[in-house]
Amino acid sequence: MLEAIEKAKQESIINTDALKAGKSETKTHNQEIESRWSVDEIVALFELPFSDLIYKAQNVHRENHNPNAVQVSTLLSIKTGGCSEDCGYCPQAARYHTDVENEPLMALDEVIAAATEAKNNGASRFCMGAAWRGPKQRDLEPVLKMIAEVKAMGLETCATLGMLKEGQAEQLKDAGLDYYNHNLDTAPEFYGDVITTRTYQDRLETLDRVRSADINVCCGGIIGMGESRNQRAGLLAQLANMERPPESVPINLLTQVAGTPLHGTEDLDQIEFVRTIAAARITMPSSFVRLSAGRQSMHEGIQALCFIAGANSIFYGEKLLTTGNPEAETDQKLFAKLGISKI
Ligand code: SAM
Ligand code: DTB
Ligand code: SF4
């Protein structure tokens, strides 16, 4: 095990040095593969003494980012509930009996009003989410208008609409979409325990379409669904080993909702969540790592540890899609306490 840890250490030093020297662009394909992370190497990071792991993550963070600045995105559910899929964590799946109702797509002026409020509260990115397996062409048309209008307000735009068919990513790009969020959610070997109505490969194909259309990729997953540490490392390996790792990596702590199959899962130890953030930072030095769902159940001390471990993005505003998030004022106080400025 010591050997594996040493290798993991060397690996992260090599990655960071290469980045610092601006060599990542010029690496050959073989060199690229050599610098990738195996699941065992990532597990070895998780197994480091906590202080050593945090120290390493903070070093990588400082070498690649402003350690005192956090990007803030506000989420809006533009189409809530009634989803055909069976994601075991999701309150919006029609088949689970939760308090979430099936609502129609929001009107353009309501979306603009929400984006205006987000901008006035200091968000730099506005993310629009829809409870769809994927958008039909007639669904996409109004969403393209929303994207164009939000972009014209001077906000960065992000959308998460499910799987994309050929040509749809290009339409989103033309409308002014900056980021597309589509999560791998978990390691390939645990995936089938959580979702059966779409495959891992389906998700990878959508991510390829997003990349090919030159839209920034926002891709991460959920921790605390009953997966093993090995599987948490497996998710990070999938992300870190992408041809180009995602620009944005949301790490969600499962928000348990009554009526969903994952409700009642044993709570994850929050220090393990911090370790996951640190391992994401070390393995994806230049990505923005987003401390995503789950902040409402976290003491501010745990959130502070996540920022020290390299998280540099959050969802900001009192609601995620259907569940709660800390009030903007609470976050402002926390940022002031920690000397963090918003990006
Ligand atoms: N329907 C689209 C899709 O699934 O691709 C977009 C919206 S979906 C709600 C976006 C992501 O939210 C999911 O991939 C999942 O990672 C995350 N998510 C959903 N429910 C969650 C929960 N209860 N706790 C944590 N994350 C959750
Ligand atoms: C992501 O990774 N997390 C956000 C966003 N992408 C779309 C969604 C979190 C949803 C939490 C459950 C809810 O509010 O419905
Ligand atoms: Fe539908 Fe997305 Fe929820 Fe899955 S995560 S049930 S696809 S809204």
Short mmCIF file of C-alpha atoms and ligand atoms in Angstrom, two decimals:
data_model
loop_
_atom_site.label_atom_id
_atom_site.label_comp_id
_atom_site.label_asym_id
_atom_site.label_seq_id
_atom_site.Cartn_x
_atom_site.Cartn_y
_atom_site.Cartn_z
CA MET A 1 0.00 0.00 0.00
CA LEU A 2 2.86 2.39 0.83
CA GLU A 3 4.16 1.90 -2.68
CA ALA A 4 0.77 2.81 -4.15
CA ILE A 5 0.60 5.94 -2.02
CA GLU A 6 4.09 6.95 -3.14
CA LYS A 7 3.06 6.44 -6.75
CA ALA A 8 -0.08 8.52 -6.21
CA LYS A 9 2.09 11.25 -4.70
CA GLN A 10 4.50 11.23 -7.60
CA GLU A 11 1.66 11.15 -10.06
CA SER A 12 -0.02 14.26 -8.70
CA ILE A 13 3.30 16.09 -8.61
CA ILE A 14 3.94 15.13 -12.22
CA ASN A 15 0.45 16.23 -13.27
CA THR A 16 0.74 19.56 -11.54
CA ASP A 17 4.25 20.24 -12.80
CA ALA A 18 3.20 19.47 -16.34
CA LEU A 19 0.28 21.83 -16.00
CA LYS A 20 2.43 24.54 -14.46
CA ALA A 21 4.88 24.25 -17.28
CA GLY A 22 1.97 24.41 -19.73
CA LYS A 23 3.01 21.04 -21.11
CA SER A 24 -0.39 19.38 -21.04
CA GLU A 25 -1.23 20.74 -24.50
CA THR A 26 1.90 19.32 -26.07
CA LYS A 27 1.82 15.84 -24.50
CA THR A 28 1.70 12.95 -26.91
CA HIS A 29 -1.15 10.47 -26.62
CA ASN A 30 1.10 7.92 -24.86
CA GLN A 31 2.37 10.46 -22.36
CA GLU A 32 -1.23 11.43 -21.71
CA ILE A 33 -2.15 7.82 -20.89
CA GLU A 34 0.89 7.52 -18.60
CA SER A 35 -0.23 10.48 -16.55
CA ARG A 36 -3.71 9.09 -15.99
CA TRP A 37 -5.04 7.81 -12.67
CA SER A 38 -5.78 4.18 -11.88
CA VAL A 39 -8.57 3.39 -9.41
CA ASP A 40 -5.97 1.95 -7.00
CA GLU A 41 -3.95 5.14 -7.10
CA ILE A 42 -7.05 7.16 -6.27
CA VAL A 43 -7.95 4.75 -3.46
CA ALA A 44 -4.43 5.32 -2.15
CA LEU A 45 -5.18 9.04 -2.00
CA PHE A 46 -8.36 8.36 -0.01
CA GLU A 47 -6.30 6.26 2.40
CA LEU A 48 -3.75 8.94 3.19
CA PRO A 49 -3.87 10.42 6.69
CA PHE A 50 -6.44 13.25 6.49
CA SER A 51 -3.88 16.03 7.04
CA ASP A 52 -1.59 14.69 4.35
CA LEU A 53 -4.47 14.41 1.88
CA ILE A 54 -5.71 17.94 2.59
CA TYR A 55 -2.18 19.37 2.42
CA LYS A 56 -1.62 17.76 -0.95
CA ALA A 57 -5.02 18.89 -2.29
CA GLN A 58 -4.46 22.45 -1.05
CA ASN A 59 -1.05 22.54 -2.78
CA VAL A 60 -2.54 21.38 -6.08
CA HIS A 61 -5.35 23.88 -5.60
CA ARG A 62 -2.99 26.82 -5.01
CA GLU A 63 -0.87 25.91 -8.00
CA ASN A 64 -3.89 26.00 -10.30
CA HIS A 65 -6.51 28.34 -8.83
CA ASN A 66 -7.05 31.36 -6.64
CA PRO A 67 -7.53 29.63 -3.23
CA ASN A 68 -9.82 32.40 -1.96
CA ALA A 69 -12.28 32.65 -4.83
CA VAL A 70 -15.34 30.47 -5.41
CA GLN A 71 -17.48 30.41 -8.54
CA VAL A 72 -21.22 30.70 -7.87
CA SER A 73 -23.96 29.22 -10.04
CA THR A 74 -27.69 29.48 -9.46
CA LEU A 75 -29.99 26.62 -10.44
CA LEU A 76 -33.52 26.80 -11.74
CA SER A 77 -35.77 23.84 -12.46
CA ILE A 78 -37.42 24.96 -15.72
CA LYS A 79 -39.34 21.68 -16.06
CA THR A 80 -40.09 19.88 -12.82
CA GLY A 81 -41.24 16.32 -12.17
CA GLY A 82 -42.98 13.65 -14.21
CA CYS A 83 -39.72 12.18 -15.53
CA SER A 84 -39.84 8.81 -17.29
CA GLU A 85 -36.46 7.63 -15.87
CA ASP A 86 -35.80 5.50 -12.80
CA CYS A 87 -32.75 7.18 -11.20
CA GLY A 88 -32.97 5.79 -7.65
CA TYR A 89 -31.98 9.06 -5.98
CA CYS A 90 -34.33 11.37 -7.85
CA PRO A 91 -37.52 12.89 -6.48
CA GLN A 92 -38.56 13.92 -10.01
CA ALA A 93 -39.03 10.41 -11.39
CA ALA A 94 -42.74 9.93 -12.11
CA ARG A 95 -42.67 6.35 -10.83
CA TYR A 96 -41.70 7.28 -7.24
CA HIS A 97 -44.25 8.74 -4.85
CA THR A 98 -42.63 11.94 -3.66
CA ASP A 99 -44.06 15.40 -2.99
CA VAL A 100 -42.82 16.64 -6.39
CA GLU A 101 -45.63 17.35 -8.89
CA ASN A 102 -45.40 17.13 -12.67
CA GLU A 103 -45.26 20.74 -13.93
CA PRO A 104 -45.12 22.13 -17.46
CA LEU A 105 -42.07 23.92 -18.90
CA MET A 106 -41.74 27.38 -17.35
CA ALA A 107 -42.56 30.45 -19.40
CA LEU A 108 -39.71 32.55 -20.77
CA ASP A 109 -40.56 35.64 -18.67
CA GLU A 110 -40.50 33.58 -15.44
CA VAL A 111 -37.07 32.24 -16.33
CA ILE A 112 -35.80 35.76 -17.08
CA ALA A 113 -37.17 36.97 -13.74
CA ALA A 114 -35.30 34.18 -11.91
CA ALA A 115 -32.09 34.86 -13.85
CA THR A 116 -32.33 38.58 -13.04
CA GLU A 117 -32.66 37.78 -9.35
CA ALA A 118 -29.71 35.37 -9.54
CA LYS A 119 -27.57 38.01 -11.24
CA ASN A 120 -28.55 40.65 -8.67
CA ASN A 121 -27.53 38.21 -5.91
CA GLY A 122 -24.09 37.86 -7.46
CA ALA A 123 -24.30 34.58 -9.41
CA SER A 124 -22.08 34.42 -12.49
CA ARG A 125 -23.71 31.35 -14.05
CA PHE A 126 -27.36 30.38 -14.43
CA CYS A 127 -28.13 26.66 -14.78
CA MET A 128 -31.44 25.51 -16.18
CA GLY A 129 -32.52 21.95 -15.36
CA ALA A 130 -35.29 19.85 -16.90
CA ALA A 131 -36.68 16.52 -15.68
CA TRP A 132 -36.46 14.86 -19.06
CA ARG A 133 -34.86 11.68 -20.34
CA GLY A 134 -33.76 14.03 -23.10
CA PRO A 135 -35.29 16.97 -24.97
CA LYS A 136 -37.65 16.41 -27.89
CA GLN A 137 -37.18 18.95 -30.67
CA ARG A 138 -40.40 20.75 -29.68
CA ASP A 139 -39.08 20.99 -26.10
CA LEU A 140 -35.72 22.27 -27.21
CA GLU A 141 -37.02 25.28 -29.18
CA PRO A 142 -38.28 27.25 -26.13
CA VAL A 143 -35.18 26.29 -24.14
CA LEU A 144 -32.96 27.73 -26.90
CA LYS A 145 -34.79 31.06 -26.46
CA MET A 146 -34.23 30.94 -22.69
CA ILE A 147 -30.53 30.31 -23.20
CA ALA A 148 -30.18 33.19 -25.67
CA GLU A 149 -31.98 35.62 -23.34
CA VAL A 150 -30.04 34.60 -20.23
CA LYS A 151 -26.77 34.88 -22.16
CA ALA A 152 -27.79 38.37 -23.36
CA MET A 153 -28.10 39.39 -19.69
CA GLY A 154 -24.38 38.84 -19.30
CA LEU A 155 -24.64 35.59 -17.33
CA GLU A 156 -22.84 32.38 -18.22
CA THR A 157 -25.38 29.78 -19.27
CA CYS A 158 -25.63 26.12 -18.28
CA ALA A 159 -28.32 23.55 -19.04
CA THR A 160 -29.02 20.01 -17.90
CA LEU A 161 -31.74 18.46 -20.04
CA GLY A 162 -30.79 14.78 -20.14
CA MET A 163 -29.45 12.80 -23.09
CA LEU A 164 -28.79 14.71 -26.31
CA LYS A 165 -29.42 13.37 -29.80
CA GLU A 166 -27.23 14.14 -32.76
CA GLY A 167 -27.36 17.83 -33.71
CA GLN A 168 -28.93 19.03 -30.45
CA ALA A 169 -25.64 20.06 -28.83
CA GLU A 170 -24.87 22.25 -31.86
CA GLN A 171 -28.26 23.96 -31.53
CA LEU A 172 -27.54 24.63 -27.86
CA LYS A 173 -24.10 26.01 -28.72
CA ASP A 174 -25.58 28.32 -31.37
CA ALA A 175 -28.11 29.62 -28.85
CA GLY A 176 -25.24 30.66 -26.56
CA LEU A 177 -24.84 27.72 -24.16
CA ASP A 178 -21.55 27.85 -22.23
CA TYR A 179 -21.84 24.63 -20.15
CA TYR A 180 -23.84 21.42 -20.35
CA ASN A 181 -24.28 19.39 -17.16
CA HIS A 182 -24.60 15.65 -17.56
CA ASN A 183 -23.37 13.49 -14.70
CA LEU A 184 -21.89 10.00 -14.77
CA ASP A 185 -23.30 9.79 -11.24
CA THR A 186 -21.21 6.86 -9.99
CA ALA A 187 -18.67 4.17 -10.93
CA PRO A 188 -19.63 1.92 -13.86
CA GLU A 189 -19.94 -1.18 -11.65
CA PHE A 190 -22.39 0.46 -9.22
CA TYR A 191 -24.37 2.32 -11.87
CA GLY A 192 -26.83 -0.54 -12.58
CA ASP A 193 -27.83 -0.59 -8.89
CA VAL A 194 -29.06 3.01 -9.24
CA ILE A 195 -30.39 3.47 -12.79
CA THR A 196 -31.67 0.98 -15.33
CA THR A 197 -33.43 3.13 -17.94
CA ARG A 198 -30.24 4.49 -19.53
CA THR A 199 -26.73 3.08 -19.71
CA TYR A 200 -23.33 4.45 -18.76
CA GLN A 201 -22.49 4.34 -22.44
CA ASP A 202 -25.54 6.54 -23.23
CA ARG A 203 -24.15 9.11 -20.84
CA LEU A 204 -20.67 8.97 -22.36
CA GLU A 205 -22.19 9.49 -25.82
CA THR A 206 -24.03 12.63 -24.70
CA LEU A 207 -20.82 13.92 -23.14
CA ASP A 208 -19.00 13.32 -26.45
CA ARG A 209 -21.69 15.29 -28.29
CA VAL A 210 -21.28 18.18 -25.85
CA ARG A 211 -17.48 18.17 -26.30
CA SER A 212 -17.72 17.95 -30.08
CA ALA A 213 -20.02 20.99 -30.13
CA ASP A 214 -17.36 22.90 -28.17
CA ILE A 215 -19.56 23.40 -25.11
CA ASN A 216 -17.82 23.22 -21.72
CA VAL A 217 -18.48 19.94 -19.95
CA CYS A 218 -19.96 19.90 -16.44
CA CYS A 219 -19.87 16.31 -15.23
CA GLY A 220 -19.65 14.71 -11.82
CA GLY A 221 -21.69 12.46 -9.61
CA ILE A 222 -23.35 11.65 -6.32
CA ILE A 223 -21.61 10.35 -3.22
CA GLY A 224 -23.39 8.59 -0.35
CA MET A 225 -25.64 6.28 -2.38
CA GLY A 226 -24.24 3.19 -0.62
CA GLU A 227 -21.25 2.87 -2.96
CA SER A 228 -17.89 1.66 -1.65
CA ARG A 229 -14.78 3.83 -1.38
CA ASN A 230 -13.41 1.90 -4.32
CA GLN A 231 -16.46 2.96 -6.31
CA ARG A 232 -16.07 6.59 -5.27
CA ALA A 233 -12.51 6.36 -6.58
CA GLY A 234 -13.89 4.61 -9.68
CA LEU A 235 -16.14 7.58 -10.48
CA LEU A 236 -13.22 9.99 -10.11
CA ALA A 237 -11.05 7.78 -12.34
CA GLN A 238 -13.72 7.92 -15.06
CA LEU A 239 -13.77 11.71 -14.90
CA ALA A 240 -10.02 12.28 -14.56
CA ASN A 241 -9.24 9.89 -17.41
CA MET A 242 -11.51 11.54 -19.97
CA GLU A 243 -9.65 12.74 -23.02
CA ARG A 244 -10.23 16.20 -21.58
CA PRO A 245 -11.45 16.14 -17.99
CA PRO A 246 -14.64 18.17 -17.42
CA GLU A 247 -14.19 21.90 -16.88
CA SER A 248 -16.65 21.64 -14.02
CA VAL A 249 -17.04 18.66 -11.67
CA PRO A 250 -20.09 18.72 -9.40
CA ILE A 251 -19.72 16.44 -6.39
CA ASN A 252 -23.18 15.96 -4.89
CA LEU A 253 -23.84 14.45 -1.49
CA LEU A 254 -27.02 12.40 -1.86
CA THR A 255 -30.01 14.41 -0.68
CA GLN A 256 -32.34 11.71 0.56
CA VAL A 257 -35.94 12.25 -0.43
CA ALA A 258 -38.84 10.20 1.00
CA GLY A 259 -40.40 8.00 -1.66
CA THR A 260 -37.19 7.43 -3.65
CA PRO A 261 -35.52 3.99 -3.51
CA LEU A 262 -32.35 5.45 -1.98
CA HIS A 263 -34.22 7.04 0.90
CA GLY A 264 -32.99 5.36 4.08
CA THR A 265 -29.45 4.72 2.78
CA GLU A 266 -26.91 4.92 5.59
CA ASP A 267 -25.55 8.49 5.80
CA LEU A 268 -22.04 8.94 4.50
CA ASP A 269 -19.44 10.11 7.00
CA GLN A 270 -18.88 13.75 6.09
CA ILE A 271 -15.10 13.47 6.45
CA GLU A 272 -15.29 10.87 3.66
CA PHE A 273 -17.11 13.49 1.57
CA VAL A 274 -14.24 15.95 2.19
CA ARG A 275 -11.79 13.23 1.16
CA THR A 276 -13.74 12.80 -2.09
CA ILE A 277 -13.45 16.54 -2.80
CA ALA A 278 -9.70 16.42 -2.10
CA ALA A 279 -9.20 13.41 -4.38
CA ALA A 280 -11.19 15.18 -7.13
CA ARG A 281 -8.99 18.26 -6.77
CA ILE A 282 -5.74 16.25 -6.93
CA THR A 283 -6.81 14.14 -9.90
CA MET A 284 -8.36 17.04 -11.86
CA PRO A 285 -6.08 19.99 -11.07
CA SER A 286 -7.48 22.50 -13.53
CA SER A 287 -11.20 21.68 -13.19
CA PHE A 288 -13.59 23.65 -11.04
CA VAL A 289 -14.76 21.21 -8.36
CA ARG A 290 -18.28 22.07 -7.24
CA LEU A 291 -19.49 21.37 -3.72
CA SER A 292 -23.01 20.69 -4.98
CA ALA A 293 -26.10 19.10 -3.40
CA GLY A 294 -25.98 18.36 0.30
CA ARG A 295 -24.65 21.63 1.71
CA GLN A 296 -27.80 22.19 3.71
CA SER A 297 -27.00 19.14 5.81
CA MET A 298 -23.36 20.15 6.30
CA HIS A 299 -21.99 22.15 9.20
CA GLU A 300 -20.10 25.23 7.98
CA GLY A 301 -16.90 23.66 9.33
CA ILE A 302 -17.28 20.78 6.88
CA GLN A 303 -17.94 23.21 4.03
CA ALA A 304 -14.82 25.17 5.03
CA LEU A 305 -12.83 21.92 4.91
CA CYS A 306 -14.23 21.28 1.41
CA PHE A 307 -12.98 24.71 0.28
CA ILE A 308 -9.56 23.99 1.80
CA ALA A 309 -9.60 20.61 0.03
CA GLY A 310 -10.07 22.38 -3.30
CA ALA A 311 -13.78 22.93 -3.88
CA ASN A 312 -14.09 26.22 -5.74
CA SER A 313 -17.67 26.34 -6.96
CA ILE A 314 -21.10 26.09 -5.31
CA PHE A 315 -24.77 26.29 -6.13
CA TYR A 316 -26.00 29.53 -4.68
CA GLY A 317 -29.61 30.38 -3.81
CA GLU A 318 -32.17 28.81 -1.51
CA LYS A 319 -33.24 26.02 -3.85
CA LEU A 320 -31.41 23.42 -5.93
CA LEU A 321 -33.95 21.85 -8.31
CA THR A 322 -36.62 20.59 -5.94
CA THR A 323 -34.76 20.44 -2.62
CA GLY A 324 -33.36 23.11 -0.34
CA ASN A 325 -29.97 24.82 -0.34
CA PRO A 326 -28.58 27.34 2.18
CA GLU A 327 -30.02 30.87 1.95
CA ALA A 328 -27.89 33.31 -0.08
CA GLU A 329 -27.44 35.39 3.08
CA THR A 330 -26.09 32.38 4.99
CA ASP A 331 -23.56 31.75 2.24
CA GLN A 332 -22.58 35.42 2.15
CA LYS A 333 -21.84 35.28 5.88
CA LEU A 334 -19.83 32.08 5.45
CA PHE A 335 -17.81 33.57 2.57
CA ALA A 336 -17.14 36.71 4.64
CA LYS A 337 -16.01 34.58 7.60
CA LEU A 338 -13.64 32.62 5.37
CA GLY A 339 -12.44 35.61 3.31
CA ILE A 340 -13.77 34.04 0.12
CA SER A 341 -14.75 36.21 -2.83
CA LYS A 342 -17.26 35.19 -5.50
CA ILE A 343 -16.26 34.51 -9.07
N1 SAM B 1 -32.93 14.98 -16.15
C1 SAM B 1 -31.61 15.35 -16.48
C2 SAM B 1 -30.62 14.23 -16.24
O1 SAM B 1 -30.83 13.44 -15.37
O2 SAM B 1 -29.60 14.19 -16.94
C3 SAM B 1 -31.12 16.61 -15.81
C4 SAM B 1 -31.51 16.89 -14.38
S1 SAM B 1 -30.91 15.75 -13.15
C5 SAM B 1 -31.90 16.15 -11.75
C6 SAM B 1 -29.27 16.34 -12.80
C7 SAM B 1 -28.45 15.63 -11.75
O3 SAM B 1 -28.89 15.98 -10.46
C8 SAM B 1 -28.46 14.12 -11.73
O4 SAM B 1 -27.65 13.55 -12.70
C9 SAM B 1 -27.92 13.83 -10.34
O5 SAM B 1 -26.51 13.71 -10.39
C10 SAM B 1 -28.32 15.06 -9.55
N2 SAM B 1 -29.32 14.73 -8.52
C11 SAM B 1 -30.62 14.44 -8.73
N3 SAM B 1 -31.23 14.12 -7.57
C12 SAM B 1 -30.31 14.21 -6.61
C13 SAM B 1 -30.33 13.98 -5.20
N4 SAM B 1 -31.42 13.57 -4.56
N5 SAM B 1 -29.18 14.16 -4.50
C14 SAM B 1 -28.06 14.55 -5.13
N6 SAM B 1 -27.98 14.78 -6.47
C15 SAM B 1 -29.08 14.60 -7.20
C1 DTB B 2 -25.70 18.59 -10.28
O1 DTB B 2 -24.69 17.86 -10.34
N1 DTB B 2 -26.40 18.83 -9.17
C2 DTB B 2 -27.52 19.67 -9.43
C3 DTB B 2 -27.32 20.03 -10.93
N2 DTB B 2 -26.22 19.22 -11.31
C4 DTB B 2 -28.44 19.97 -11.86
C5 DTB B 2 -28.82 19.04 -9.07
C6 DTB B 2 -28.92 18.62 -7.65
C7 DTB B 2 -30.30 18.14 -7.42
C8 DTB B 2 -30.59 17.82 -5.99
C9 DTB B 2 -31.99 17.30 -5.81
C10 DTB B 2 -33.07 18.27 -6.16
O2 DTB B 2 -33.02 19.46 -5.73
O3 DTB B 2 -34.03 17.86 -6.83
FE1 SF4 B 3 -35.24 12.13 -14.64
FE2 SF4 B 3 -32.91 13.40 -14.44
FE3 SF4 B 3 -34.31 12.69 -12.25
FE4 SF4 B 3 -33.13 10.81 -13.70
S1 SF4 B 3 -32.08 12.48 -12.58
S2 SF4 B 3 -35.23 10.74 -12.90
S3 SF4 B 3 -33.37 11.63 -15.75
S4 SF4 B 3 -34.90 14.15 -13.76
#
